[in-house]
GROMACS .gro file of C-alpha atoms in nm:
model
  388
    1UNK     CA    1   0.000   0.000   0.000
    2UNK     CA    2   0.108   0.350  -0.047
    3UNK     CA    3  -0.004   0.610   0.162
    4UNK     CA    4   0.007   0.887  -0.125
    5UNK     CA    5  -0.322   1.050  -0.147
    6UNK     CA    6  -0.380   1.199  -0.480
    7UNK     CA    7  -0.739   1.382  -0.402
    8UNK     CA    8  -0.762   1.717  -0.502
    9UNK     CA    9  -0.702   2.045  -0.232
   10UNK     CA   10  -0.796   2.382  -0.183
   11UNK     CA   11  -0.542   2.660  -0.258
   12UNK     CA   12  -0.357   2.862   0.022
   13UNK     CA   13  -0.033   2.873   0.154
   14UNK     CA   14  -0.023   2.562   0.349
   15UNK     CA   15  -0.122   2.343  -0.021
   16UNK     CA   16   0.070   2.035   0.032
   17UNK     CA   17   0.035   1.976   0.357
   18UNK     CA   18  -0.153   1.723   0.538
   19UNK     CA   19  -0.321   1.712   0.858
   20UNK     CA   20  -0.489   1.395   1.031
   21UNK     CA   21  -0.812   1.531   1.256
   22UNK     CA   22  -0.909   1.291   1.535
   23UNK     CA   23  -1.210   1.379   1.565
   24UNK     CA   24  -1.330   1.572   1.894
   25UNK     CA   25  -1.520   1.841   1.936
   26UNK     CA   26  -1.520   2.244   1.926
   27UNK     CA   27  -1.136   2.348   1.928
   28UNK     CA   28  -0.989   2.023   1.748
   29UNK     CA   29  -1.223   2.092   1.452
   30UNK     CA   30  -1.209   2.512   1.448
   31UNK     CA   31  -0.795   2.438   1.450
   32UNK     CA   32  -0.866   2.210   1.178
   33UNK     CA   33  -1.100   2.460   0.947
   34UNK     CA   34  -0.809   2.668   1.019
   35UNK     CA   35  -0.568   2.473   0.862
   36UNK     CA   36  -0.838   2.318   0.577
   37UNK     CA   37  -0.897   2.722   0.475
   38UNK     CA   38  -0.521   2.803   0.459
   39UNK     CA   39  -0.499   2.528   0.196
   40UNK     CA   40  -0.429   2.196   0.375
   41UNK     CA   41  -0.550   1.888   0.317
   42UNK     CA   42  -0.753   1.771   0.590
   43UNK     CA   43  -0.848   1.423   0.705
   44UNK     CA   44  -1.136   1.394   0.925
   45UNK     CA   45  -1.163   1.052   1.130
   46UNK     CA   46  -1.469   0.989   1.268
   47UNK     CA   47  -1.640   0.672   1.490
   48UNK     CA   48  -1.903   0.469   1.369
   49UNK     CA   49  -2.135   0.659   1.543
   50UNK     CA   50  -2.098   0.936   1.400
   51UNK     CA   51  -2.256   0.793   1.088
   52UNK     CA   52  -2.575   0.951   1.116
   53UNK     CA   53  -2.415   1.297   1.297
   54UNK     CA   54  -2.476   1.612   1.099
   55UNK     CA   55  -2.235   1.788   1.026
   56UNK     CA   56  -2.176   2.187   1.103
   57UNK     CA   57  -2.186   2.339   0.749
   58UNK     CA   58  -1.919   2.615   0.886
   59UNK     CA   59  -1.717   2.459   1.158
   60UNK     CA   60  -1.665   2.111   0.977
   61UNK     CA   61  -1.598   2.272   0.612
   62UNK     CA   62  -1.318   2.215   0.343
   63UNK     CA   63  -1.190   1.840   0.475
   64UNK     CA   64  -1.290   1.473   0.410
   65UNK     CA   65  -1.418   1.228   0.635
   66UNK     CA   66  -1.324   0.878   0.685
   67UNK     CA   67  -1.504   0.674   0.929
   68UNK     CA   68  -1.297   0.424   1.117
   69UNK     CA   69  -1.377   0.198   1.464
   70UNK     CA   70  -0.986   0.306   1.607
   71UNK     CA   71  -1.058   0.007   1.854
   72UNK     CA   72  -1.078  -0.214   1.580
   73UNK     CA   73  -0.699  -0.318   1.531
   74UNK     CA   74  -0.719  -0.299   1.085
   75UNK     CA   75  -0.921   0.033   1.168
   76UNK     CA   76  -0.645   0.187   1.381
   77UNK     CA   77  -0.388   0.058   1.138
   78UNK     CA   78  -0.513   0.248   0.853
   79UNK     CA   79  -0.535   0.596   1.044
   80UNK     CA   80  -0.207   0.450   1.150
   81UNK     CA   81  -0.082   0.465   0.831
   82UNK     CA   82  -0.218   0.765   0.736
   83UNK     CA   83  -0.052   0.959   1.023
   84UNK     CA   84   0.284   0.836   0.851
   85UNK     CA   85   0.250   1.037   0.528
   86UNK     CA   86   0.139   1.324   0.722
   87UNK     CA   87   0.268   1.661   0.890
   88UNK     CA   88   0.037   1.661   1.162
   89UNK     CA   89  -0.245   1.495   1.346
   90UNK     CA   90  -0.467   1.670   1.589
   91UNK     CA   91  -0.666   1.503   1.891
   92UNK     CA   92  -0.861   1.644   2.145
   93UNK     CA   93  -0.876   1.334   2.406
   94UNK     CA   94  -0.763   1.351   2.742
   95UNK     CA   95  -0.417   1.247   2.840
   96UNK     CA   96  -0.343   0.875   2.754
   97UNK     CA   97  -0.621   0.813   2.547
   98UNK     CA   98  -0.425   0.815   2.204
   99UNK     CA   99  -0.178   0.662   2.327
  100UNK     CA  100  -0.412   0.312   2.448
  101UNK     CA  101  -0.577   0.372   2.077
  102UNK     CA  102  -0.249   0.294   1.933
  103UNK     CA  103  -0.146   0.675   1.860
  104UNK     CA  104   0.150   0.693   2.096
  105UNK     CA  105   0.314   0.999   1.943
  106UNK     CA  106   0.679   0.845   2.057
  107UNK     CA  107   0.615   0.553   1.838
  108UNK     CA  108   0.441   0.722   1.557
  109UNK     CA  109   0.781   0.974   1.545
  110UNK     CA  110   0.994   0.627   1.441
  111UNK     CA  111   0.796   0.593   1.124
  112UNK     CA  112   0.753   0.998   1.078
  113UNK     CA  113   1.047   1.200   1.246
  114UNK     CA  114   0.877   1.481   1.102
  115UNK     CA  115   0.535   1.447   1.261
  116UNK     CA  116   0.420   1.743   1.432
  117UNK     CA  117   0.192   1.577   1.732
  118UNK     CA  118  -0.082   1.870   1.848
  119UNK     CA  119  -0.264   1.760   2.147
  120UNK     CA  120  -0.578   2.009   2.342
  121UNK     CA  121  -0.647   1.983   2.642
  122UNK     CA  122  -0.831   2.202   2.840
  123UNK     CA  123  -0.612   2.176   3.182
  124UNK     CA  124  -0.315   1.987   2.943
  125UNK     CA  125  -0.124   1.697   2.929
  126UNK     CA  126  -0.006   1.682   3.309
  127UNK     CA  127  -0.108   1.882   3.646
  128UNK     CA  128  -0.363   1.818   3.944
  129UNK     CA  129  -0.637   1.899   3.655
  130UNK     CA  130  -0.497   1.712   3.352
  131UNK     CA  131  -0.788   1.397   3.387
  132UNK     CA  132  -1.056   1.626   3.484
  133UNK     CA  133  -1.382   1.713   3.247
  134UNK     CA  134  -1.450   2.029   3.165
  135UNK     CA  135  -1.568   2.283   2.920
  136UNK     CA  136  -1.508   2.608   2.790
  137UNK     CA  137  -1.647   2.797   3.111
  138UNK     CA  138  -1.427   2.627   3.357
  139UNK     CA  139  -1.120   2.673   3.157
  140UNK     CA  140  -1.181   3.052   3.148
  141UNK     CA  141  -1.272   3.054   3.507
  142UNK     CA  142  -0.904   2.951   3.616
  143UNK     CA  143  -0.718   3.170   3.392
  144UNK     CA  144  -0.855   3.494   3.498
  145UNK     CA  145  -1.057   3.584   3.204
  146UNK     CA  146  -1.395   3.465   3.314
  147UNK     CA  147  -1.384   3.715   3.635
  148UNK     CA  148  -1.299   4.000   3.405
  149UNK     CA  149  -1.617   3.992   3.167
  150UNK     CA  150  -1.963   4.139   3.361
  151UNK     CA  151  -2.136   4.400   3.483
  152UNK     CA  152  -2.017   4.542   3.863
  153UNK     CA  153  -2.236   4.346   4.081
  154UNK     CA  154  -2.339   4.091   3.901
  155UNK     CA  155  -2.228   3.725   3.779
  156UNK     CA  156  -1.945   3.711   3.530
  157UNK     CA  157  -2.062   3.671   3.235
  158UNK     CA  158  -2.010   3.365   2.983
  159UNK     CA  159  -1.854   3.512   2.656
  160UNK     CA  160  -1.979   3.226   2.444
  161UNK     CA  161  -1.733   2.958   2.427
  162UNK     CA  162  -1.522   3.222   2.214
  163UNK     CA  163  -1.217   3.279   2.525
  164UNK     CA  164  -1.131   2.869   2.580
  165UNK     CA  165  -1.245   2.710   2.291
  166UNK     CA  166  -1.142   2.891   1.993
  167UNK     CA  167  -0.970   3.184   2.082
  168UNK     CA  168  -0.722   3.013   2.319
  169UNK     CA  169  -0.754   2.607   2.221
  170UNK     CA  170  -0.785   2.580   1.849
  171UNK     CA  171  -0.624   2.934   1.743
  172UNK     CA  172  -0.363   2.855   1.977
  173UNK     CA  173  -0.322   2.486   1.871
  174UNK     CA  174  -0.348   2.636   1.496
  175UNK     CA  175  -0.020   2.854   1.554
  176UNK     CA  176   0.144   2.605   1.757
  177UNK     CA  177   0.101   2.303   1.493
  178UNK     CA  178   0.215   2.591   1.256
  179UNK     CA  179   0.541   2.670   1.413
  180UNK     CA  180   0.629   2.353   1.452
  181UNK     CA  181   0.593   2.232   1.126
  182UNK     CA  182   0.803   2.481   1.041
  183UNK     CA  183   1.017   2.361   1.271
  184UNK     CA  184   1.019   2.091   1.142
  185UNK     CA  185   1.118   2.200   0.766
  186UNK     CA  186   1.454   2.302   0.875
  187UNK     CA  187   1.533   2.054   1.146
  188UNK     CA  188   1.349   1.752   1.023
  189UNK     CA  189   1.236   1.652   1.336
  190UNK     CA  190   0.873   1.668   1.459
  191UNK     CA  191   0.739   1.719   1.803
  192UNK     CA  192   0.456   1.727   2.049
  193UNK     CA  193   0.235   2.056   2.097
  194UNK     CA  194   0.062   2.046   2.416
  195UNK     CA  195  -0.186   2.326   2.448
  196UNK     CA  196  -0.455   2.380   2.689
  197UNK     CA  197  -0.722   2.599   2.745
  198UNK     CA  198  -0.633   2.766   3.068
  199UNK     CA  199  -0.275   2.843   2.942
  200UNK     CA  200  -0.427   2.988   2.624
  201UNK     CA  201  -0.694   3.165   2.737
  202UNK     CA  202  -0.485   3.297   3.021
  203UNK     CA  203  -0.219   3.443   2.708
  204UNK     CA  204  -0.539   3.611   2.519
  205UNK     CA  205  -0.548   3.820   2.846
  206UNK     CA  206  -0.176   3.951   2.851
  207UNK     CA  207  -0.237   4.286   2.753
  208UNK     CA  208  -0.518   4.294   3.083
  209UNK     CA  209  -0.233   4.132   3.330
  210UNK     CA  210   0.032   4.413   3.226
  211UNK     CA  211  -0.255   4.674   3.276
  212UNK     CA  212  -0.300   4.528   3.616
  213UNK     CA  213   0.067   4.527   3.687
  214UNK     CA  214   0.076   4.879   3.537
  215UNK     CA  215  -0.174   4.971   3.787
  216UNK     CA  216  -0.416   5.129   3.496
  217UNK     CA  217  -0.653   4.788   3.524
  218UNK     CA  218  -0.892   4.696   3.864
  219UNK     CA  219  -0.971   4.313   3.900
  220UNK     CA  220  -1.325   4.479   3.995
  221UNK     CA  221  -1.543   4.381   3.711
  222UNK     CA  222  -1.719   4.678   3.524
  223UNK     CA  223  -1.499   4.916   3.642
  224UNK     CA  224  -1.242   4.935   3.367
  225UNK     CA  225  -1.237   5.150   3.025
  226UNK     CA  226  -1.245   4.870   2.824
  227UNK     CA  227  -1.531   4.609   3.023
  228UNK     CA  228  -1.820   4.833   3.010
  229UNK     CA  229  -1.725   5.048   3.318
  230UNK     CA  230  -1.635   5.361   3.087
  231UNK     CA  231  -1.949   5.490   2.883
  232UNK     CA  232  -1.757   5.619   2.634
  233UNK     CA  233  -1.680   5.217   2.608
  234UNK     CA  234  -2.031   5.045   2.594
  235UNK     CA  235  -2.329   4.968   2.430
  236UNK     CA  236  -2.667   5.160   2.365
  237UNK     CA  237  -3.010   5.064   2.308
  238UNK     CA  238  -3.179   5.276   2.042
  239UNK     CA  239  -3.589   5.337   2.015
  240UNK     CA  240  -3.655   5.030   1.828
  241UNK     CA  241  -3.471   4.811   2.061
  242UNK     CA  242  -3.130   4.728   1.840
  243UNK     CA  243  -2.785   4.867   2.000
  244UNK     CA  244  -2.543   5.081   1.950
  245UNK     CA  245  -2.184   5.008   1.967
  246UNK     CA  246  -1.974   5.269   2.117
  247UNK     CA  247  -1.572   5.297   2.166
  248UNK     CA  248  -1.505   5.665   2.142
  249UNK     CA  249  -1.217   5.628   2.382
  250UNK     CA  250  -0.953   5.880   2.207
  251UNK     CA  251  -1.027   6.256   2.340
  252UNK     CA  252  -1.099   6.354   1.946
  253UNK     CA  253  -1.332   6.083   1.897
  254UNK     CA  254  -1.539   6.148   2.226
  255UNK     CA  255  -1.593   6.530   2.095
  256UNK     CA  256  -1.736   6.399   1.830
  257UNK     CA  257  -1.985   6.152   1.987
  258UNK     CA  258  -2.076   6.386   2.218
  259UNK     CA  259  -2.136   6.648   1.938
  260UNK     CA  260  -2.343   6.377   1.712
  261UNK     CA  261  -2.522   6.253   2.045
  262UNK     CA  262  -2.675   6.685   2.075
  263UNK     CA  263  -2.552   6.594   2.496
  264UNK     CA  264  -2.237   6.907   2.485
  265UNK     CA  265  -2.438   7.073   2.740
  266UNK     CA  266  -2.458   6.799   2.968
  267UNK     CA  267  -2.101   6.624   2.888
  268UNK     CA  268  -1.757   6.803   3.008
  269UNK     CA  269  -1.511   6.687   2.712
  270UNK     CA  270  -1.238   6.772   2.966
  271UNK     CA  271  -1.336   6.549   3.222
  272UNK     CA  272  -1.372   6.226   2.982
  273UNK     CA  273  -1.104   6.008   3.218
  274UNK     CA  274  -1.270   6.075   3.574
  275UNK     CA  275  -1.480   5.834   3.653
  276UNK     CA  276  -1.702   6.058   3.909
  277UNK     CA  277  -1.837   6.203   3.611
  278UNK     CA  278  -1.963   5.852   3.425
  279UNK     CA  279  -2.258   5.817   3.576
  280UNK     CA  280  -2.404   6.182   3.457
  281UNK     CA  281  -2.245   6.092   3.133
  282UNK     CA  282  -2.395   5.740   3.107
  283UNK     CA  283  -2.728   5.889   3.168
  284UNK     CA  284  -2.704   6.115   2.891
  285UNK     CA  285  -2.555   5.897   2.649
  286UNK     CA  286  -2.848   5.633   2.696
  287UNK     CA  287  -3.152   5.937   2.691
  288UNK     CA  288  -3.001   6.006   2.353
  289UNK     CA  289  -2.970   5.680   2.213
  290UNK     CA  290  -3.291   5.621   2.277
  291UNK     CA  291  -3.472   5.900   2.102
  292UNK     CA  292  -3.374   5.706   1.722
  293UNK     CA  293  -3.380   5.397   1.577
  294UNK     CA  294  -3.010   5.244   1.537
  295UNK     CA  295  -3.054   5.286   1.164
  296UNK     CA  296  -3.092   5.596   1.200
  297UNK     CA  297  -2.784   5.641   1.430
  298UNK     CA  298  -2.638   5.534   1.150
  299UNK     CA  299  -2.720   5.764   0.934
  300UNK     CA  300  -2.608   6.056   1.167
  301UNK     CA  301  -2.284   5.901   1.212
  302UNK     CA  302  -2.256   5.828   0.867
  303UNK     CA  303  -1.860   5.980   0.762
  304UNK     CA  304  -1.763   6.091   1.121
  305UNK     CA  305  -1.544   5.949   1.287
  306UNK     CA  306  -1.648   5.887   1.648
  307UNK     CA  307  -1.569   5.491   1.671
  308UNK     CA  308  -1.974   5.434   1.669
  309UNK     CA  309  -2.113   5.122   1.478
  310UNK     CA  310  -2.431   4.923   1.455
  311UNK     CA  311  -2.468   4.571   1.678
  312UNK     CA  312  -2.497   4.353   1.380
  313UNK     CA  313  -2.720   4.032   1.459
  314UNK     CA  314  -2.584   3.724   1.253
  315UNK     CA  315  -2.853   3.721   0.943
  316UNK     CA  316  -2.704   4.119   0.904
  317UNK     CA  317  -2.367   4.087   0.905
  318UNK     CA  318  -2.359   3.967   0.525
  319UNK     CA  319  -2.542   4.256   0.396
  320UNK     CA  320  -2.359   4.523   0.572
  321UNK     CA  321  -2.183   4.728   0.320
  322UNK     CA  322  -1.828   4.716   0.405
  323UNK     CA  323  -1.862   4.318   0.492
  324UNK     CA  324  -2.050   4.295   0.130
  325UNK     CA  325  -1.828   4.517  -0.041
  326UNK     CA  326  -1.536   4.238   0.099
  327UNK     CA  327  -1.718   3.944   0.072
  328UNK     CA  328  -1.611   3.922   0.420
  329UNK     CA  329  -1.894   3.617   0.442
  330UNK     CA  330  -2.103   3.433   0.201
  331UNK     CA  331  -2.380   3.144   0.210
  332UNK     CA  332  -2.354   2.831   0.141
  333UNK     CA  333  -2.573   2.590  -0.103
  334UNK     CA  334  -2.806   2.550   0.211
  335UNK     CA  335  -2.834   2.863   0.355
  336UNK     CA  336  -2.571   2.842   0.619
  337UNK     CA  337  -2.372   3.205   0.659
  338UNK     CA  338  -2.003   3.121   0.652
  339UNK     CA  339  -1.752   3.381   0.749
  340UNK     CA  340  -1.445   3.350   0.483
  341UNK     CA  341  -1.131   3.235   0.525
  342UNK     CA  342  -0.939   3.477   0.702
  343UNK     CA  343  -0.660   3.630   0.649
  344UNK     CA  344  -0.616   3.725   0.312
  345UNK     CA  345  -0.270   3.636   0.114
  346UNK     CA  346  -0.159   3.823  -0.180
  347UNK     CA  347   0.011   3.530  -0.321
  348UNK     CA  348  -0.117   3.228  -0.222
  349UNK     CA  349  -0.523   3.353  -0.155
  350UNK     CA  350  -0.757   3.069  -0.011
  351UNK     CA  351  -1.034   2.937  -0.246
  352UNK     CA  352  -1.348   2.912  -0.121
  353UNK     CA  353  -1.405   2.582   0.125
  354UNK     CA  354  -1.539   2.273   0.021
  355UNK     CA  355  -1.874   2.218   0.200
  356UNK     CA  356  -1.879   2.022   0.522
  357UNK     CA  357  -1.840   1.630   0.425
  358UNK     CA  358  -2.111   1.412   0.538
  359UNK     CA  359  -1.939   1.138   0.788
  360UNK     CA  360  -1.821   0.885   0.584
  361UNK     CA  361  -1.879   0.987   0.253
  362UNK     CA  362  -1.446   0.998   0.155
  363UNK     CA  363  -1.423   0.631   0.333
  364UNK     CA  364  -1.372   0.431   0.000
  365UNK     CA  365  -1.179   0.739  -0.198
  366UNK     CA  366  -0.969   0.744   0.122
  367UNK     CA  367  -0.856   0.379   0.102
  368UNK     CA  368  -0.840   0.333  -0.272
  369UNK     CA  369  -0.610   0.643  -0.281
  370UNK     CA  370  -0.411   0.452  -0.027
  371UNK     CA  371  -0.362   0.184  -0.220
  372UNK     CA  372  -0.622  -0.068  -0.068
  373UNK     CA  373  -0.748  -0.312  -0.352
  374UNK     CA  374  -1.123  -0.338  -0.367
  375UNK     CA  375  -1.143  -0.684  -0.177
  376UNK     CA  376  -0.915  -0.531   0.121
  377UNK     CA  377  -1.196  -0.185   0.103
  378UNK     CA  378  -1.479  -0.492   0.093
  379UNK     CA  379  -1.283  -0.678   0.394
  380UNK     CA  380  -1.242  -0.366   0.593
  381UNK     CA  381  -1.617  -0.316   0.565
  382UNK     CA  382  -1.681  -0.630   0.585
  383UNK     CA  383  -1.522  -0.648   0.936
  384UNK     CA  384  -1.654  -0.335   1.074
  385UNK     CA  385  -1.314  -0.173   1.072
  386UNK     CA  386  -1.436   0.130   0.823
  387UNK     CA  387  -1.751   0.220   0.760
  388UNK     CA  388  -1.933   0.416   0.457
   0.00000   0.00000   0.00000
């Protein structure tokens, strides 16, 4: 058999390279999509039950999906074999599991010195924590950024699952995989990435730990310029119940707000910074807002600069102008908004992604490109190992 897979892939920078995706769920595949919209091939492998799963037309875009029982031993020797022709594999289990599914990255790294091994975790791959469940909230929650979001006196508040999940597990695990393939281009060895979702959550909020060492930054929730304590920093609801978006925090762009907003008279430009004068301020700002619709906000802000924009619900954001004028998102054959791939290359620009694969629909491609005959694809079926 030969593990040269001769399918076509999308265009990017990273064309050429091929990452196997273990499954799992929320940062594994957003790293992967990552990687699939920069140009990678991307191998999905999926359980048997997962057969009938559908698939996210965003998250799950631009790869293919082979379904494969890994605790079958012919099932985890063809992902086995796979992983030998490729740069990286990505699994989201929790410590040890690859390793008793026959993915020990030690061993794998004898067949493939230049295997780049990226593993997330949300506590990682040792510590008190590393065998413990968790999600996205709980991650946040010991890194510091979960007690930052909120309104003073009230709860913290859950910022999606954008902070652990995506921002700081699959972005991060993106870059890391990234680096050390490159790594791995010049030294020809491969290595493990271990990243975790407290560690990478915990970097997003760097510039928020050297405010607090700076003493600019209060660990008070709500009290800050940028968490909703400033108004100048904040949101608005208009008369028909849409918002406002507001981050007039230079001293030139508050004039103008202020000037746009008709609240001069009860708004002292010069005292922007003290906070003993946000309240008033507040007040004023949100009796404004309220006397016009946040299209027509719009309007009035139209060509002035005073860091004011609509709150765009998700069916909007496709026809704003700017976003249309970019083609910053487009739909999908079934409706589904997609933002593109992001960001833009001059020389090597992404295509757009292949729609999400149903589970199981690359199985036989997959192994015939491999170099399985049709009675070892009709024996693997046969036995349960891969499934179609």
């Amino acid at each position: 058999m030969s593990s040269d897979l001769n399918a076509p892939r999308a265009s990017g920078p990273l064309t050429g390279m091929r990452i196997i995706e273990l499954g799992g769920i929320g940062p594994v595949p957003f790293a992967a999509m990552l990687l699939a919209d920069l140009g990678a091939e991307v191998i999905r492998i999926q359980r048997p039950a997962d057969r009938e799963a559908r698939p996210n037309p965003v998250l799950d875009r631009g790869r293919r999906s082979l379904i494969v029982d890994l605790k079958h031993p012919r099932g985890a020797a063809v992902v086995q074999s796979l992983i030998y022709g490729a740069d990286a594999v990505l699994e989201g289990f929790r410590p040890g599991v690859a390793e008793r599914l026959g993915f020990d990255p030690v061993t794998l790294a004898e067949h493939n010195p230049r295997l780049v091994f990226g593993r997330m975790t949300g506590y990682g791959q040792d510590g008190p924590l590393a065998m413990r469940a968790g999600h996205d909230i709980n991650y946040i929650a010991l890194s510091g950024a979960l007690a930052a979001i909120g309104r003073p006196g009230e709860p913290p508040t859950p910022p999606l699952n954008l902070v652990g999940d995506f921002g700081g597990g699959g972005m991060l695990l993106a870059v890391g995989v990234l680096a050390a393939m490159l790594n791995a281009r010049t030294s020809g060895r491969g290595q493990v990435v271990d990243a975790a979702m407290v560690e990478g959550s915990g970097l997003l909020m760097s510039m928020i730990y050297g405010r607090l060492a700076q003493g600019v930054w209060t660990v008070n929730r709500g009290e800050n310029v940028l968490d909703g304590g400033a108004p100048f920093y904040d949101t608005y609801e208009c008369a028909d119940g849409r918002y406002m978006a507001v981050g007039a925090i230079e001293s030139q762009f508050f004039a103008n707000l202020v000037d746009v907003l008709g609240v001069a008279h009860a708004v002292d430009l010069a005292a922007q910074r003290d906070p003993d004068t946000w309240p008033a301020m507040r007040d004023a700002f949100t009796t404004a807002f309220k006397e016009a619709s946040r299209d027509e906000w719009v309007e009035r802000f139209a060509g002035i600069d005073a860091c004011v924009s609509p709150v765009l619900t998700m069916d909007e954001v496709a026809a704003h102008p700017h976003n249309a004028s970019r083609e910053s998102f487009f739909t999908d054959s079934g409706g589904a908004i997609h933002p593109r791939p992001a960001p833009r290359f001059a020389g090597t620009p992404s295509g757009r992604p292949a729609p999400a694969p149903v589970p199981g629909q690359d199985t036989h491609a997959i192994l015939s490109e491999m170099g399985h005959t049709a009675k070892e694809i009709a024996d693997l079926l046969k036995e349960g190992a891969v499934v179609r």
